[in-house]
PDB file of N, CA and C in Angstrom:
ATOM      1  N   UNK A 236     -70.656  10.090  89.562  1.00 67.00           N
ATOM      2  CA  UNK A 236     -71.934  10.577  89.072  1.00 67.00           C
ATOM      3  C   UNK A 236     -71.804  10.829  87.577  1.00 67.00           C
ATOM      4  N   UNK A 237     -72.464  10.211  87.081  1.00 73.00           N
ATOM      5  CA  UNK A 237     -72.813  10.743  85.220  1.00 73.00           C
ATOM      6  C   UNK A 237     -73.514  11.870  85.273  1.00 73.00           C
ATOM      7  N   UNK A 238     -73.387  11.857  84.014  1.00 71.00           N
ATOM      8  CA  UNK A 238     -74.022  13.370  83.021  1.00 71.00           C
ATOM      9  C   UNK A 238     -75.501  13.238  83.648  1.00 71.00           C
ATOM     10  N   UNK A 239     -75.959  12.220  83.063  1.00 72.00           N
ATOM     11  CA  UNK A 239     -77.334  12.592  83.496  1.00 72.00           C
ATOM     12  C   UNK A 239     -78.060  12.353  84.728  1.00 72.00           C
ATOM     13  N   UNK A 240     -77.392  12.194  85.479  1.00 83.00           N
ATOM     14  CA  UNK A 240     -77.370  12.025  86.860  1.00 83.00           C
ATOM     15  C   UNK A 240     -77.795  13.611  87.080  1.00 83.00           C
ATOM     16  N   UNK A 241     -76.554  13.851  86.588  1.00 86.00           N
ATOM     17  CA  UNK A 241     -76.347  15.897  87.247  1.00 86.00           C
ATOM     18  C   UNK A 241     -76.728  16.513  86.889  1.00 86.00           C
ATOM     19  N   UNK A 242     -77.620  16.085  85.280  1.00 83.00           N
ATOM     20  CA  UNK A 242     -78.579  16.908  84.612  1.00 83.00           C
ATOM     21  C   UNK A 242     -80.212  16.938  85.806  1.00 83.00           C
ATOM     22  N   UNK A 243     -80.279  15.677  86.784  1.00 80.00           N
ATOM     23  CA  UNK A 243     -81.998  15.391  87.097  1.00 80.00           C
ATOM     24  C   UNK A 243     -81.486  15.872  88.303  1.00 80.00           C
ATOM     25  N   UNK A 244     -80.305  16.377  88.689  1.00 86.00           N
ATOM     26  CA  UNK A 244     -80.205  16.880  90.183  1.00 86.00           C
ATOM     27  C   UNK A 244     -80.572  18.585  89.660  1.00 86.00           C
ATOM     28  N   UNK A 245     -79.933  19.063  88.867  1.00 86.00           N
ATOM     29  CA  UNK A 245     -79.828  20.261  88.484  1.00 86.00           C
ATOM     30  C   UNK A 245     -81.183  20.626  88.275  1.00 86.00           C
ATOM     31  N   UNK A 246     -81.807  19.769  87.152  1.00 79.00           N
ATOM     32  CA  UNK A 246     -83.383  19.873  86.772  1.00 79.00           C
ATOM     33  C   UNK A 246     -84.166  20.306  88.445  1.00 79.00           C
ATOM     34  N   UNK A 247     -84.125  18.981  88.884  1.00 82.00           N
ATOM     35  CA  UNK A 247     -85.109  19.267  90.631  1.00 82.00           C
ATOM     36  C   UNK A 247     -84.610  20.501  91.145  1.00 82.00           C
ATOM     37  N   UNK A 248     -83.279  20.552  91.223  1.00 88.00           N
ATOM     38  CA  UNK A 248     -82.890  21.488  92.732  1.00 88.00           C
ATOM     39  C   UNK A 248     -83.224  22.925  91.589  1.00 88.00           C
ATOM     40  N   UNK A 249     -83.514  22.944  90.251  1.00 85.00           N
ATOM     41  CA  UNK A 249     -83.926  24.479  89.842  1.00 85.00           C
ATOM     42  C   UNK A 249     -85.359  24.235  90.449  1.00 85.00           C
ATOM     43  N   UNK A 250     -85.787  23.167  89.884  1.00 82.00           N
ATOM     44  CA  UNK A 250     -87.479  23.438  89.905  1.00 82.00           C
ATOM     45  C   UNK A 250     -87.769  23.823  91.911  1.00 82.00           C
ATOM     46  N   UNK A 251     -87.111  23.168  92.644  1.00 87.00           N
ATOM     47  CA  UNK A 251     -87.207  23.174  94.086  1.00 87.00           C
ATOM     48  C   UNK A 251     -87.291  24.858  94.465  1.00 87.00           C
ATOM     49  N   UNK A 252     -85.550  25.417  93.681  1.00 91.00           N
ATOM     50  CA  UNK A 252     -85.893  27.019  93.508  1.00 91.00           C
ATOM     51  C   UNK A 252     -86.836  27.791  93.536  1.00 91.00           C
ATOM     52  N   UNK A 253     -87.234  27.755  92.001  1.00 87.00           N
ATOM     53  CA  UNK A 253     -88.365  28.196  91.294  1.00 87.00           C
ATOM     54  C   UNK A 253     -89.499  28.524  92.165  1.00 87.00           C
ATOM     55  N   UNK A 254     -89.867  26.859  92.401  1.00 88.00           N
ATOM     56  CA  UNK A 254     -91.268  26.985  93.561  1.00 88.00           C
ATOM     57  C   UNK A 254     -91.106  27.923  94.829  1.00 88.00           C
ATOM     58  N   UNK A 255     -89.711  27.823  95.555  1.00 92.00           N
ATOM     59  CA  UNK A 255     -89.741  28.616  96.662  1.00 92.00           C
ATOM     60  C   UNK A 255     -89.797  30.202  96.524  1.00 92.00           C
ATOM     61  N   UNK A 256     -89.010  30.466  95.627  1.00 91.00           N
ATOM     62  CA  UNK A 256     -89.074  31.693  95.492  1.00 91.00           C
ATOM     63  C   UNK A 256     -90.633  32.307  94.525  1.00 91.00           C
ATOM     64  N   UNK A 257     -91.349  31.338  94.147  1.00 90.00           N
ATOM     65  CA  UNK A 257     -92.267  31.896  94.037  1.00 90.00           C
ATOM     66  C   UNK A 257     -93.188  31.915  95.172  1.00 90.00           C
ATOM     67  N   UNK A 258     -93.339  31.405  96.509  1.00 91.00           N
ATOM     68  CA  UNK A 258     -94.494  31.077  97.186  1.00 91.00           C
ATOM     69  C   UNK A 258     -94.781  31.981  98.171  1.00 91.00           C
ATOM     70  N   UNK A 259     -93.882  33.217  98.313  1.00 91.00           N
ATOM     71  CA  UNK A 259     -94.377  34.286  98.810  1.00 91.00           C
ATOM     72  C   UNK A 259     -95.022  35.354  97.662  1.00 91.00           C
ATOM     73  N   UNK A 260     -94.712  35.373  96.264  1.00 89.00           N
ATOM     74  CA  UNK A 260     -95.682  36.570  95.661  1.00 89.00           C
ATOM     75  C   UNK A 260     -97.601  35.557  95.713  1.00 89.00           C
ATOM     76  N   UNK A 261     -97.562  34.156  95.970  1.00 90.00           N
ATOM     77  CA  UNK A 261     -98.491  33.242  96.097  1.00 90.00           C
ATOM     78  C   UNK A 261     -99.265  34.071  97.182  1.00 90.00           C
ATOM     79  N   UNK A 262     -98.469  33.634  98.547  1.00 92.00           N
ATOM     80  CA  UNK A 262     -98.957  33.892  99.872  1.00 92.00           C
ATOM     81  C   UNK A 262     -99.651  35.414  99.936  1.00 92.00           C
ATOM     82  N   UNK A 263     -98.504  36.021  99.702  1.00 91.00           N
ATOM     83  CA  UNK A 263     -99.207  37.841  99.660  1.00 91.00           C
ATOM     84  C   UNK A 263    -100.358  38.178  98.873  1.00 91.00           C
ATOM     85  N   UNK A 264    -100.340  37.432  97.591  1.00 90.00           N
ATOM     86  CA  UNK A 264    -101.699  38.231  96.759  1.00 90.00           C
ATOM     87  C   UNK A 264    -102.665  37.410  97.371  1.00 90.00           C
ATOM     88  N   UNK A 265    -102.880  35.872  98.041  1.00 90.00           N
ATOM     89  CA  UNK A 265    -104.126  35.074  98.926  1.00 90.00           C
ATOM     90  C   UNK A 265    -104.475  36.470 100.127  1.00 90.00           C
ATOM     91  N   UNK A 266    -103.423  36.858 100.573  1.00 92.00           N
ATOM     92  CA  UNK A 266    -103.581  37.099 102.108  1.00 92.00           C
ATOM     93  C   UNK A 266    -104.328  38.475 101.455  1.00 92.00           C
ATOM     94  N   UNK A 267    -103.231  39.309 100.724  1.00 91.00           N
ATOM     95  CA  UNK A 267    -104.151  40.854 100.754  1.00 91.00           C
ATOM     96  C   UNK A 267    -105.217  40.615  99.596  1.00 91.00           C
ATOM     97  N   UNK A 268    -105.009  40.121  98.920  1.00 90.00           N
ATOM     98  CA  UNK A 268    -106.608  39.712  97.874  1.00 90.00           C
ATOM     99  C   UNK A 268    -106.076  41.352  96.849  1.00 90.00           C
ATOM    100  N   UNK A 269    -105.084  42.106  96.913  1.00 89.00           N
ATOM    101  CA  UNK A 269    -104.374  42.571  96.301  1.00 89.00           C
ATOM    102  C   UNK A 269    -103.220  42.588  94.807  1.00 89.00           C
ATOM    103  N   UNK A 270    -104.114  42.584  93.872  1.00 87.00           N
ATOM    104  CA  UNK A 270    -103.207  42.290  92.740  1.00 87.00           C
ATOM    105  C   UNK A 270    -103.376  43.325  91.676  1.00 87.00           C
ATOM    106  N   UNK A 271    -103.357  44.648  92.314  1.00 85.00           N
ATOM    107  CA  UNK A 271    -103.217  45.741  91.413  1.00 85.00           C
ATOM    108  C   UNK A 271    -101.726  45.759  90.785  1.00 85.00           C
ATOM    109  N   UNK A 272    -100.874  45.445  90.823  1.00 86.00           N
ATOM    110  CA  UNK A 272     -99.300  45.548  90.541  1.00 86.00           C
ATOM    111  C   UNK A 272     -99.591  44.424  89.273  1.00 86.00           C
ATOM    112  N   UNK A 273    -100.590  43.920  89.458  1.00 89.00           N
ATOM    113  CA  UNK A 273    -100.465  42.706  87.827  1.00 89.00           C
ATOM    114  C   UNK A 273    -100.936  42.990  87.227  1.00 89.00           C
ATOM    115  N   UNK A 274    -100.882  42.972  86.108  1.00 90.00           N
ATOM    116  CA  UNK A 274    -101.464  43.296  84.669  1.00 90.00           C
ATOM    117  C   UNK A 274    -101.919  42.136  84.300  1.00 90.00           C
ATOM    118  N   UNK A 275    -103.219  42.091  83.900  1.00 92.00           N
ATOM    119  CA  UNK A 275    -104.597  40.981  83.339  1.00 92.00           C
ATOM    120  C   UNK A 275    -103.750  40.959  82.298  1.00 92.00           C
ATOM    121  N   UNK A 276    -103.512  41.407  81.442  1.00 94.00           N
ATOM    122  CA  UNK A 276    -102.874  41.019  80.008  1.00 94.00           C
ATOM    123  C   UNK A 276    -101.521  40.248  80.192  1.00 94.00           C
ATOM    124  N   UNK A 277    -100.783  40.528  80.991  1.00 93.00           N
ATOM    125  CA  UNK A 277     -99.384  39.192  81.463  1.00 93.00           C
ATOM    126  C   UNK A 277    -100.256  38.459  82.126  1.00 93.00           C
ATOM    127  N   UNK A 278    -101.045  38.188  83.113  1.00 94.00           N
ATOM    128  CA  UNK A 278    -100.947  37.025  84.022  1.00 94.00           C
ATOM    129  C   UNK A 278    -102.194  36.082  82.694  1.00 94.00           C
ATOM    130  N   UNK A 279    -103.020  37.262  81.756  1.00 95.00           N
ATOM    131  CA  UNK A 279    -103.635  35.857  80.758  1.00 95.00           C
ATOM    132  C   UNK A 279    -102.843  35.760  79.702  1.00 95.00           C
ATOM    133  N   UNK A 280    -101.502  36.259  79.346  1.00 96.00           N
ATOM    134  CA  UNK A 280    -100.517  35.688  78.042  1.00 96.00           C
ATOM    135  C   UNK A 280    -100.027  34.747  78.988  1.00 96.00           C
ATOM    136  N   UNK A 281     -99.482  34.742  79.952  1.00 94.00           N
ATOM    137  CA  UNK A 281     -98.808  33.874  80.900  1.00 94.00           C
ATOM    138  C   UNK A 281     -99.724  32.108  80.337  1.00 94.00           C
ATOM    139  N   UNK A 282    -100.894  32.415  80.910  1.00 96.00           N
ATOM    140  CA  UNK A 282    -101.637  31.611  80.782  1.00 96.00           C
ATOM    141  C   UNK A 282    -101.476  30.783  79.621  1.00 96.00           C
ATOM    142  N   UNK A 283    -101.964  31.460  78.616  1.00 96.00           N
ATOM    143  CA  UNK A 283    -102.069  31.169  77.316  1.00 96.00           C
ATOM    144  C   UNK A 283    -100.709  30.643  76.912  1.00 96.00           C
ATOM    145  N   UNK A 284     -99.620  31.243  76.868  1.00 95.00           N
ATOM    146  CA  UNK A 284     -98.001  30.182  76.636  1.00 95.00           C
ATOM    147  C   UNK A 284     -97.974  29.458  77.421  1.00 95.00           C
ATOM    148  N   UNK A 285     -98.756  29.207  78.729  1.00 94.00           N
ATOM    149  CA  UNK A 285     -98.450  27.749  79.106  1.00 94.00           C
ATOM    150  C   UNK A 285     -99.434  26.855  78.750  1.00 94.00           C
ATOM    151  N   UNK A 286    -100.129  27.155  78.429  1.00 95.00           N
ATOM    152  CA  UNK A 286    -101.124  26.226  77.828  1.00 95.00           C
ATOM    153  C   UNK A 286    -100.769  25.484  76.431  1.00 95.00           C
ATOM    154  N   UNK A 287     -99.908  26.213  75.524  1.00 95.00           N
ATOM    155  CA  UNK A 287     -99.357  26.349  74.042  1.00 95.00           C
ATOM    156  C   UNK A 287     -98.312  25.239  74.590  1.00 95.00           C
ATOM    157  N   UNK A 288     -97.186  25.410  75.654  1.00 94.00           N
ATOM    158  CA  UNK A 288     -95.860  25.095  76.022  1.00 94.00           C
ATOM    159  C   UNK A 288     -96.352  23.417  76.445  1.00 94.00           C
ATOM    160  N   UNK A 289     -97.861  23.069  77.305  1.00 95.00           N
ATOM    161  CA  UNK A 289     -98.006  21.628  77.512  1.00 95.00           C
ATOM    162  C   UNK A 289     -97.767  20.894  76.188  1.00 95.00           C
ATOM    163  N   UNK A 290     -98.221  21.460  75.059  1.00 94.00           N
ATOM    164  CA  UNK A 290     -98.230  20.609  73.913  1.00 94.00           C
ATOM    165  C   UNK A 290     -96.495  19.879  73.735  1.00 94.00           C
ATOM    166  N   UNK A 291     -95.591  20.727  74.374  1.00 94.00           N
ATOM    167  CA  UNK A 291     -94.568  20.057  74.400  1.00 94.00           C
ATOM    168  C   UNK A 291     -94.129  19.167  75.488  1.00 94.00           C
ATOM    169  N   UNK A 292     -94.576  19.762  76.290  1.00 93.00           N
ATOM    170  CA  UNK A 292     -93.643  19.179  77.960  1.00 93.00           C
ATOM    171  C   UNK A 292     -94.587  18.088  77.701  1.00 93.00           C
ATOM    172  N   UNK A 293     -95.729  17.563  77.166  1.00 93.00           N
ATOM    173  CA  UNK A 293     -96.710  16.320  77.187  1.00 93.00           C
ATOM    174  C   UNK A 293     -95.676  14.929  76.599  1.00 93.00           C
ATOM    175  N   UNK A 294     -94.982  15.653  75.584  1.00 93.00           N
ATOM    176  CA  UNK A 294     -94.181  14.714  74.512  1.00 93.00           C
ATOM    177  C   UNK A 294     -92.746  14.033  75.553  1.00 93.00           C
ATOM    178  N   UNK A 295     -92.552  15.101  76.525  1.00 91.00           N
ATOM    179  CA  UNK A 295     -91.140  15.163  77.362  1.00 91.00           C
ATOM    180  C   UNK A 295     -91.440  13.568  78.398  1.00 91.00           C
ATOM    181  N   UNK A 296     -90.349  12.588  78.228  1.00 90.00           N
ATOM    182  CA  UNK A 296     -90.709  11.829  79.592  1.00 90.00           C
ATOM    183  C   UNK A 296     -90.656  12.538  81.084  1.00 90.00           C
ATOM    184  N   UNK A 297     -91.792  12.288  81.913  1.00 88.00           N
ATOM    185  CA  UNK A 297     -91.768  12.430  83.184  1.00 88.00           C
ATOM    186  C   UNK A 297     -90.779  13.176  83.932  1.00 88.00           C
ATOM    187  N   UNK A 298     -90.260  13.850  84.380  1.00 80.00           N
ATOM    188  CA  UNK A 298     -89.314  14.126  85.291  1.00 80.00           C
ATOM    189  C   UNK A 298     -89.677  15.974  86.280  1.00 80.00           C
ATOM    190  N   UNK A 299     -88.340  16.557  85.804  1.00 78.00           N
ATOM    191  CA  UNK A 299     -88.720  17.964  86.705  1.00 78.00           C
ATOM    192  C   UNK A 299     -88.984  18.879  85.986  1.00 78.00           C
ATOM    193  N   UNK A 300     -89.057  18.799  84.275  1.00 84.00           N
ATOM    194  CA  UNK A 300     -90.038  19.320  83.759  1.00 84.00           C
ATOM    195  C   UNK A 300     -91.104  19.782  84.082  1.00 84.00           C
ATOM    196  N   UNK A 301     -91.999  18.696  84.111  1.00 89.00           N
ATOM    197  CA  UNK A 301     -92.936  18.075  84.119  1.00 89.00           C
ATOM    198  C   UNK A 301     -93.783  19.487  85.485  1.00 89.00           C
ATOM    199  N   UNK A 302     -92.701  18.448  87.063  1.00 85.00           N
ATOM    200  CA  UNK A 302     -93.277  19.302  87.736  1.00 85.00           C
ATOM    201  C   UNK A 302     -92.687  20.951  87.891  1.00 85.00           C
ATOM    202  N   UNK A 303     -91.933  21.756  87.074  1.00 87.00           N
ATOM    203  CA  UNK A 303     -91.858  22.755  87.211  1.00 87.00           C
ATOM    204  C   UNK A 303     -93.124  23.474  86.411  1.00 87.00           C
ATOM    205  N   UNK A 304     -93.193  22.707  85.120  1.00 92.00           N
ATOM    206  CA  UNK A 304     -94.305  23.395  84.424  1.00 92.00           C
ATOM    207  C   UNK A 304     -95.764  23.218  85.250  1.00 92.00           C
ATOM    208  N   UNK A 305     -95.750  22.242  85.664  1.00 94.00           N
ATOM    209  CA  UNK A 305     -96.778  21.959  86.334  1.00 94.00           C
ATOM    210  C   UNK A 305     -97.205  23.057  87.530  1.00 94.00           C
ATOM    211  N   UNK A 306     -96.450  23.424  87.807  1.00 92.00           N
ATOM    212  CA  UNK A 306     -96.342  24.411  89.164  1.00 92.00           C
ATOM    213  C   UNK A 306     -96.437  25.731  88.715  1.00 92.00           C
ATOM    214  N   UNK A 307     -96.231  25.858  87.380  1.00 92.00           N
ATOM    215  CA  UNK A 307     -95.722  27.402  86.638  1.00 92.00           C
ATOM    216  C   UNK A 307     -97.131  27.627  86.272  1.00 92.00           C
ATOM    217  N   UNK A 308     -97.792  26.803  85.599  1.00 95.00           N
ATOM    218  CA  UNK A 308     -99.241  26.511  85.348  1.00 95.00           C
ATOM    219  C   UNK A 308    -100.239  26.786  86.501  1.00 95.00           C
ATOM    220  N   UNK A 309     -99.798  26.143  87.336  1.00 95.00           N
ATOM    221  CA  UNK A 309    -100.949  26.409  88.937  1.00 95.00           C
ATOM    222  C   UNK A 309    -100.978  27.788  89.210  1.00 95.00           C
ATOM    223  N   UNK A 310     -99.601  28.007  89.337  1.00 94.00           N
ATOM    224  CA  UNK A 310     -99.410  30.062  89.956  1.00 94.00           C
ATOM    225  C   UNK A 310    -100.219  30.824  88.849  1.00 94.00           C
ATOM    226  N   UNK A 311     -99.501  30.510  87.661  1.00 94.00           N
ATOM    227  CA  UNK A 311    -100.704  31.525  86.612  1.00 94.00           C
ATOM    228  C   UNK A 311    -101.505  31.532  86.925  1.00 94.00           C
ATOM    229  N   UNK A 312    -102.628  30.426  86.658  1.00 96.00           N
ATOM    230  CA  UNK A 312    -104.124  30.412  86.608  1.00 96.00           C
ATOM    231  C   UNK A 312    -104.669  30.555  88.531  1.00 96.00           C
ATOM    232  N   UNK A 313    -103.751  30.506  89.609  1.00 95.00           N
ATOM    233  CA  UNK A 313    -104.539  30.860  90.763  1.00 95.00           C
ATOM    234  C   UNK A 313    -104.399  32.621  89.668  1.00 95.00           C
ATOM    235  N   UNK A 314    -103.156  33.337  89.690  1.00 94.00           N
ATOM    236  CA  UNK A 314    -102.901  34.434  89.635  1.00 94.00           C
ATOM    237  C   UNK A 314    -104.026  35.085  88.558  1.00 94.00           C
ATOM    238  N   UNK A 315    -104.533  34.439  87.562  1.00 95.00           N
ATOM    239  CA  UNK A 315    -105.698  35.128  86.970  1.00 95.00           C
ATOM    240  C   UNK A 315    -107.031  34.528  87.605  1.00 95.00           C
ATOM    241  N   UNK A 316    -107.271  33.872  88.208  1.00 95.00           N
ATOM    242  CA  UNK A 316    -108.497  33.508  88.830  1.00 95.00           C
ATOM    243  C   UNK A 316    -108.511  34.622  90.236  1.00 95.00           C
ATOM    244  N   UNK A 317    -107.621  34.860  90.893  1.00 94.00           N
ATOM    245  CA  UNK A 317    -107.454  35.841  92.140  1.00 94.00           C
ATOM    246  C   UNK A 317    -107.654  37.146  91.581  1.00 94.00           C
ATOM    247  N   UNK A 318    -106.801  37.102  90.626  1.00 94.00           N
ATOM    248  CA  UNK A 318    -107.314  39.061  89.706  1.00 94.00           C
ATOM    249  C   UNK A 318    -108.824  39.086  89.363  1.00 94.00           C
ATOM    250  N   UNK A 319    -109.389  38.303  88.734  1.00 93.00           N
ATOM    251  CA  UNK A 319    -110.676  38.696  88.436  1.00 93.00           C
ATOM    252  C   UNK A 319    -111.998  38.406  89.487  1.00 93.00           C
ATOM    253  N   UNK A 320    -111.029  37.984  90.373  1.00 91.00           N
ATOM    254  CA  UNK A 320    -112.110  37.456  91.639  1.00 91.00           C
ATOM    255  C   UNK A 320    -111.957  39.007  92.210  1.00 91.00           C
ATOM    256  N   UNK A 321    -110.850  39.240  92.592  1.00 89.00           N
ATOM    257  CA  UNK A 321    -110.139  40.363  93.677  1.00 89.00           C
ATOM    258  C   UNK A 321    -110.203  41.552  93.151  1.00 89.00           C
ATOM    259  N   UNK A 322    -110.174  41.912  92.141  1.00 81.00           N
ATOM    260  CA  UNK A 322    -109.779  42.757  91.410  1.00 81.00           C
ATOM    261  C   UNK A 322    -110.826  44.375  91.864  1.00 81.00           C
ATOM    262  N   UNK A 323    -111.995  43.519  92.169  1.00 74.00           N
ATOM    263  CA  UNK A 323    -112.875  45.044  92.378  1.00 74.00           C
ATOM    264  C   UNK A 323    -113.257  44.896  93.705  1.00 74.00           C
ATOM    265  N   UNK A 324    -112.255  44.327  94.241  1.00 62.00           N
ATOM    266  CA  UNK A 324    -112.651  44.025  95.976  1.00 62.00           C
ATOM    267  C   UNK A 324    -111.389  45.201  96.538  1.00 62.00           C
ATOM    268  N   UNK A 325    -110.256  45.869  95.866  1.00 49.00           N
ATOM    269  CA  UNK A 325    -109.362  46.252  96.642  1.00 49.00           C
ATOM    270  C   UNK A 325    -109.506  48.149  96.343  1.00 49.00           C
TER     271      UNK A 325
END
């Protein structure tokens, strides 16, 4: 196996991580519609540096970049679309 072989295994099997261990704070704030523990001001800076951060990963060829940011991007914006939906429901 080469270098960069073990660099696109390493890349996936973080991003594979990443996603799992995020998909229960996902599941819990859908289910209880509960997101008093977040702060509107992190989950919209969140936002906002990933929005800033595509301007780079756009330039990056294809790979697990790509879909980690991609995924990092989805959780934010459910996570501020669920706060301001939820927010005066709990």
């Amino acid at each position: 196996m080469n270098e960069i072989d073990a660099q696109a295994i390493a890349g996936f099997l973080s991003t594979t991580i990443f996603v799992v261990s995020s998909l229960p704070m996902l599941l819990k704030a859908y289910k209880t519609r509960n997101l008093k523990s977040y702060s509107l001001t992190q989950i919209s800076l969140s936002n906002l540096g990933n929005l800033i951060y595509w301007l780079y990963v756009s330039n990056l060829p294809f790979g697990a970049v790509w879909l980690l940011h991609s995924f990092n991007s989805l959780t934010t914006f459910l996570m501020l679309i669920w706060h301001l939906k939820y927010s005066d429901q709990v």
